[in-house]
Amino acid sequence: EVKNLEALFQARIDRDEKIEPKEWMPEKYRQTHIRQISQHAHSEIVGMLPEANWITRAPSLRRKVALLAKIQDEGGHGLYLYSAAETLGISREEMYEQLHSGKAKYSSIFNYPTITWADMGAVGWLVDGAAIMNQVALMGTSYGPYARAMVRICKEESFHQRQGYEILLTLCNGTPEQKAMAQDALNRWWWPSLMMFGPKDEESPNTEQSVKWKLKRKTNDELRQQFVDQTVPQANILGLTIPDDKLKWNEERKHYDFGEIDWDEFWQVVKGHGKCNKQRLEARKSAWENGTWVRDAAVAYAEKQANKEEK
Ligand code: 3HC
């Protein structure tokens, strides 16, 4: 019986049909989506922290306002994605507990410190640039609520990427010290941005099944290659040097060849031993605890409103 249901389900996926919350789906499909969507949401929320570090230090009001808008967008993306995950039967509390206990992952990239203003440019240009690669592919994902959330999120991510690139362009057209600051940021953020796409395809336990279910429309390596091909010309316009002496255009492949990622560093960070992992989780846990009164007040207010309507 279940074999038959799974065959019918796979036929729907093969016909590029969208799967909606109330429709039958294999338990593993449900669990894989809860895993990926909730971790995507955690990434958005934790991703607010490295940038928040520069709100009070932004060099102008215009930069401060753009940074605030970007961080606010990310909070919204997180809420969107938590709601998409809830349609699969997991509660918001459960997801937060998984993040705070260290059970759930979030993107490794947010465990690096943002130590100069140029980092705000590098994060927008590279981190949001990589996120866009990944999220544009996810607009075609088979689970309806996830695909639809991506449409809205991708529009806002483009603004994030542009404002980051513009920060670096300003610095690169500035004094030699400003250009050096931009180069230093690129040196620190380039390789961690490539790690955002995950392990090599042959080392990725989830990719094969996720491609079959059209959760993943492109593999980790395909998206990483696309990101490198698109970003190198942008670095050339900035007049910055990408910190990879193996980076070279390959006319045959029509792609850039590039050096080997430090996979030990990647797995160290994913396992919680990166520069900022502890600090990020502490910040999230204390925000959750210190925000209890806000959640309680919102629930009390909503109940009062509901009682009023009943009378
Ligand atoms: N950081 C942390 N963990 C990572 C990772 C990374 N960069 N890359 C892979 N992993 C984890 C995976 O989650 C998986 O562990 P799990 O099974 O416990 O979840 C393990 O390493 C093996 O990796 P796989 O490639 O087999 O796992 P996936 O098939 O899930 O692929 C992924 C990883 C490409 C990140 C995929 O999960 C994905 O596309 N997620 C949605 C996109 C996302 O999360 N993006 C975060 C970017 S930041 C962001 O969006 C904020 C923006 O505003 C800047």
PDB file of C-alpha atoms and ligand atoms in Angstrom, residues 35-36 39-41 43-44 47 70 74 77 105-110 127-128 131 134-135 138 146 157 160 195-199 203-207 210 216 220 266-267 270, ligand 1:
ATOM      1  CA  ARG A  35      15.124  19.831   8.783  1.00  0.00           C
ATOM      2  CA  GLN A  36      16.054  22.073   5.852  1.00  0.00           C
ATOM      3  CA  GLN A  39      17.636  25.369   9.602  1.00  0.00           C
ATOM      4  CA  HIS A  40      17.144  27.893   6.820  1.00  0.00           C
ATOM      5  CA  ALA A  41      14.975  29.945   9.214  1.00  0.00           C
ATOM      6  CA  SER A  43      20.200  30.914   9.511  1.00  0.00           C
ATOM      7  CA  GLU A  44      18.135  34.014   8.800  1.00  0.00           C
ATOM      8  CA  GLY A  47      22.360  35.946  10.416  1.00  0.00           C
ATOM      9  CA  LYS A  70      18.402  44.622   5.675  1.00  0.00           C
ATOM     10  CA  GLU A  74      16.192  38.912   7.553  1.00  0.00           C
ATOM     11  CA  HIS A  77      12.577  35.895   6.207  1.00  0.00           C
ATOM     12  CA  LYS A 105      22.208  23.729  12.514  1.00  0.00           C
ATOM     13  CA  TYR A 106      22.335  27.153  10.964  1.00  0.00           C
ATOM     14  CA  SER A 107      24.596  28.415   8.192  1.00  0.00           C
ATOM     15  CA  SER A 108      28.288  28.190   9.138  1.00  0.00           C
ATOM     16  CA  ILE A 109      28.924  31.617   7.656  1.00  0.00           C
ATOM     17  CA  PHE A 110      27.407  33.398  10.643  1.00  0.00           C
ATOM     18  CA  VAL A 127      26.981  36.035   1.789  1.00  0.00           C
ATOM     19  CA  ASP A 128      23.736  37.430   0.383  1.00  0.00           C
ATOM     20  CA  ALA A 131      22.232  32.992  -0.491  1.00  0.00           C
ATOM     21  CA  ASN A 134      20.801  29.023  -3.408  1.00  0.00           C
ATOM     22  CA  GLN A 135      17.396  30.644  -2.936  1.00  0.00           C
ATOM     23  CA  LEU A 138      14.759  26.939  -4.209  1.00  0.00           C
ATOM     24  CA  TYR A 146       8.758  26.748   0.699  1.00  0.00           C
ATOM     25  CA  GLU A 157      17.932  39.507  -1.057  1.00  0.00           C
ATOM     26  CA  HIS A 160      20.873  43.143   0.300  1.00  0.00           C
ATOM     27  CA  MET A 195      31.442  26.826   2.343  1.00  0.00           C
ATOM     28  CA  MET A 196      27.841  28.090   2.562  1.00  0.00           C
ATOM     29  CA  PHE A 197      26.941  25.772  -0.324  1.00  0.00           C
ATOM     30  CA  GLY A 198      27.732  22.720   1.782  1.00  0.00           C
ATOM     31  CA  PRO A 199      30.092  19.762   1.329  1.00  0.00           C
ATOM     32  CA  GLU A 203      30.343  14.010   0.462  1.00  0.00           C
ATOM     33  CA  SER A 204      26.773  15.232   0.816  1.00  0.00           C
ATOM     34  CA  PRO A 205      24.514  12.602   2.418  1.00  0.00           C
ATOM     35  CA  ASN A 206      21.286  14.497   1.582  1.00  0.00           C
ATOM     36  CA  THR A 207      21.821  15.709  -1.979  1.00  0.00           C
ATOM     37  CA  SER A 210      16.846  15.932  -2.177  1.00  0.00           C
ATOM     38  CA  LYS A 216      17.248  20.640  -4.486  1.00  0.00           C
ATOM     39  CA  ASN A 220      25.944  22.035  -3.843  1.00  0.00           C
ATOM     40  CA  PHE A 266      34.119  23.754   7.480  1.00  0.00           C
ATOM     41  CA  TRP A 267      33.284  20.740   9.673  1.00  0.00           C
ATOM     42  CA  VAL A 270      29.483  23.172  11.531  1.00  0.00           C
TER      43      VAL A 270
HETATM   44  N1  3HC B   1      26.461  25.435   7.459  1.00  0.00           N
HETATM   45  C1  3HC B   1      25.966  24.570   8.370  1.00  0.00           C
HETATM   46  N2  3HC B   1      25.600  23.292   8.072  1.00  0.00           N
HETATM   47  C2  3HC B   1      25.752  22.916   6.803  1.00  0.00           C
HETATM   48  C3  3HC B   1      26.240  23.762   5.779  1.00  0.00           C
HETATM   49  C4  3HC B   1      26.612  25.073   6.169  1.00  0.00           C
HETATM   50  N3  3HC B   1      27.109  25.936   5.283  1.00  0.00           N
HETATM   51  N4  3HC B   1      26.251  23.070   4.608  1.00  0.00           N
HETATM   52  C5  3HC B   1      25.795  21.844   4.894  1.00  0.00           C
HETATM   53  N5  3HC B   1      25.500  21.744   6.194  1.00  0.00           N
HETATM   54  C6  3HC B   1      25.005  20.562   6.903  1.00  0.00           C
HETATM   55  C7  3HC B   1      23.663  20.128   6.369  1.00  0.00           C
HETATM   56  O1  3HC B   1      22.614  20.797   7.061  1.00  0.00           O
HETATM   57  C8  3HC B   1      23.700  18.635   6.666  1.00  0.00           C
HETATM   58  O2  3HC B   1      23.455  18.416   8.045  1.00  0.00           O
HETATM   59  P1  3HC B   1      22.002  17.920   8.552  1.00  0.00           P
HETATM   60  O3  3HC B   1      21.685  16.688   7.736  1.00  0.00           O
HETATM   61  O4  3HC B   1      22.170  17.679  10.007  1.00  0.00           O
HETATM   62  O5  3HC B   1      21.067  19.068   8.248  1.00  0.00           O
HETATM   63  C9  3HC B   1      25.176  18.284   6.450  1.00  0.00           C
HETATM   64  O6  3HC B   1      25.905  19.489   6.607  1.00  0.00           O
HETATM   65  C10 3HC B   1      25.456  17.648   5.098  1.00  0.00           C
HETATM   66  O7  3HC B   1      25.218  18.617   4.087  1.00  0.00           O
HETATM   67  P2  3HC B   1      24.234  18.278   2.861  1.00  0.00           P
HETATM   68  O8  3HC B   1      24.732  18.999   1.662  1.00  0.00           O
HETATM   69  O9  3HC B   1      24.046  16.795   2.745  1.00  0.00           O
HETATM   70  O10 3HC B   1      22.880  18.906   3.417  1.00  0.00           O
HETATM   71  P3  3HC B   1      21.728  19.623   2.573  1.00  0.00           P
HETATM   72  O11 3HC B   1      21.261  18.737   1.461  1.00  0.00           O
HETATM   73  O12 3HC B   1      20.727  20.084   3.554  1.00  0.00           O
HETATM   74  O13 3HC B   1      22.438  20.903   1.878  1.00  0.00           O
HETATM   75  C11 3HC B   1      22.280  23.286   2.176  1.00  0.00           C
HETATM   76  C12 3HC B   1      22.906  21.984   2.689  1.00  0.00           C
HETATM   77  C13 3HC B   1      22.766  23.560   0.763  1.00  0.00           C
HETATM   78  C14 3HC B   1      22.673  24.447   3.123  1.00  0.00           C
HETATM   79  C15 3HC B   1      20.754  23.107   2.174  1.00  0.00           C
HETATM   80  O14 3HC B   1      20.340  22.706   3.448  1.00  0.00           O
HETATM   81  C16 3HC B   1      20.002  24.373   1.790  1.00  0.00           C
HETATM   82  O15 3HC B   1      19.931  24.729   0.637  1.00  0.00           O
HETATM   83  N6  3HC B   1      19.397  25.039   2.815  1.00  0.00           N
HETATM   84  C17 3HC B   1      18.546  26.201   2.547  1.00  0.00           C
HETATM   85  C18 3HC B   1      19.376  27.414   2.310  1.00  0.00           C
HETATM   86  C19 3HC B   1      20.047  27.893   3.565  1.00  0.00           C
HETATM   87  O16 3HC B   1      19.911  27.373   4.626  1.00  0.00           O
HETATM   88  N7  3HC B   1      20.798  28.950   3.388  1.00  0.00           N
HETATM   89  C20 3HC B   1      21.469  29.579   4.477  1.00  0.00           C
HETATM   90  C21 3HC B   1      22.189  30.741   3.840  1.00  0.00           C
HETATM   91  S1  3HC B   1      22.169  32.111   4.828  1.00  0.00           S
HETATM   92  C22 3HC B   1      20.727  32.891   4.533  1.00  0.00           C
HETATM   93  O17 3HC B   1      19.865  32.405   3.816  1.00  0.00           O
HETATM   94  C23 3HC B   1      20.521  34.238   5.159  1.00  0.00           C
HETATM   95  C24 3HC B   1      20.684  35.301   4.083  1.00  0.00           C
HETATM   96  O18 3HC B   1      19.793  36.352   4.431  1.00  0.00           O
HETATM   97  C25 3HC B   1      22.075  35.856   4.100  1.00  0.00           C
END
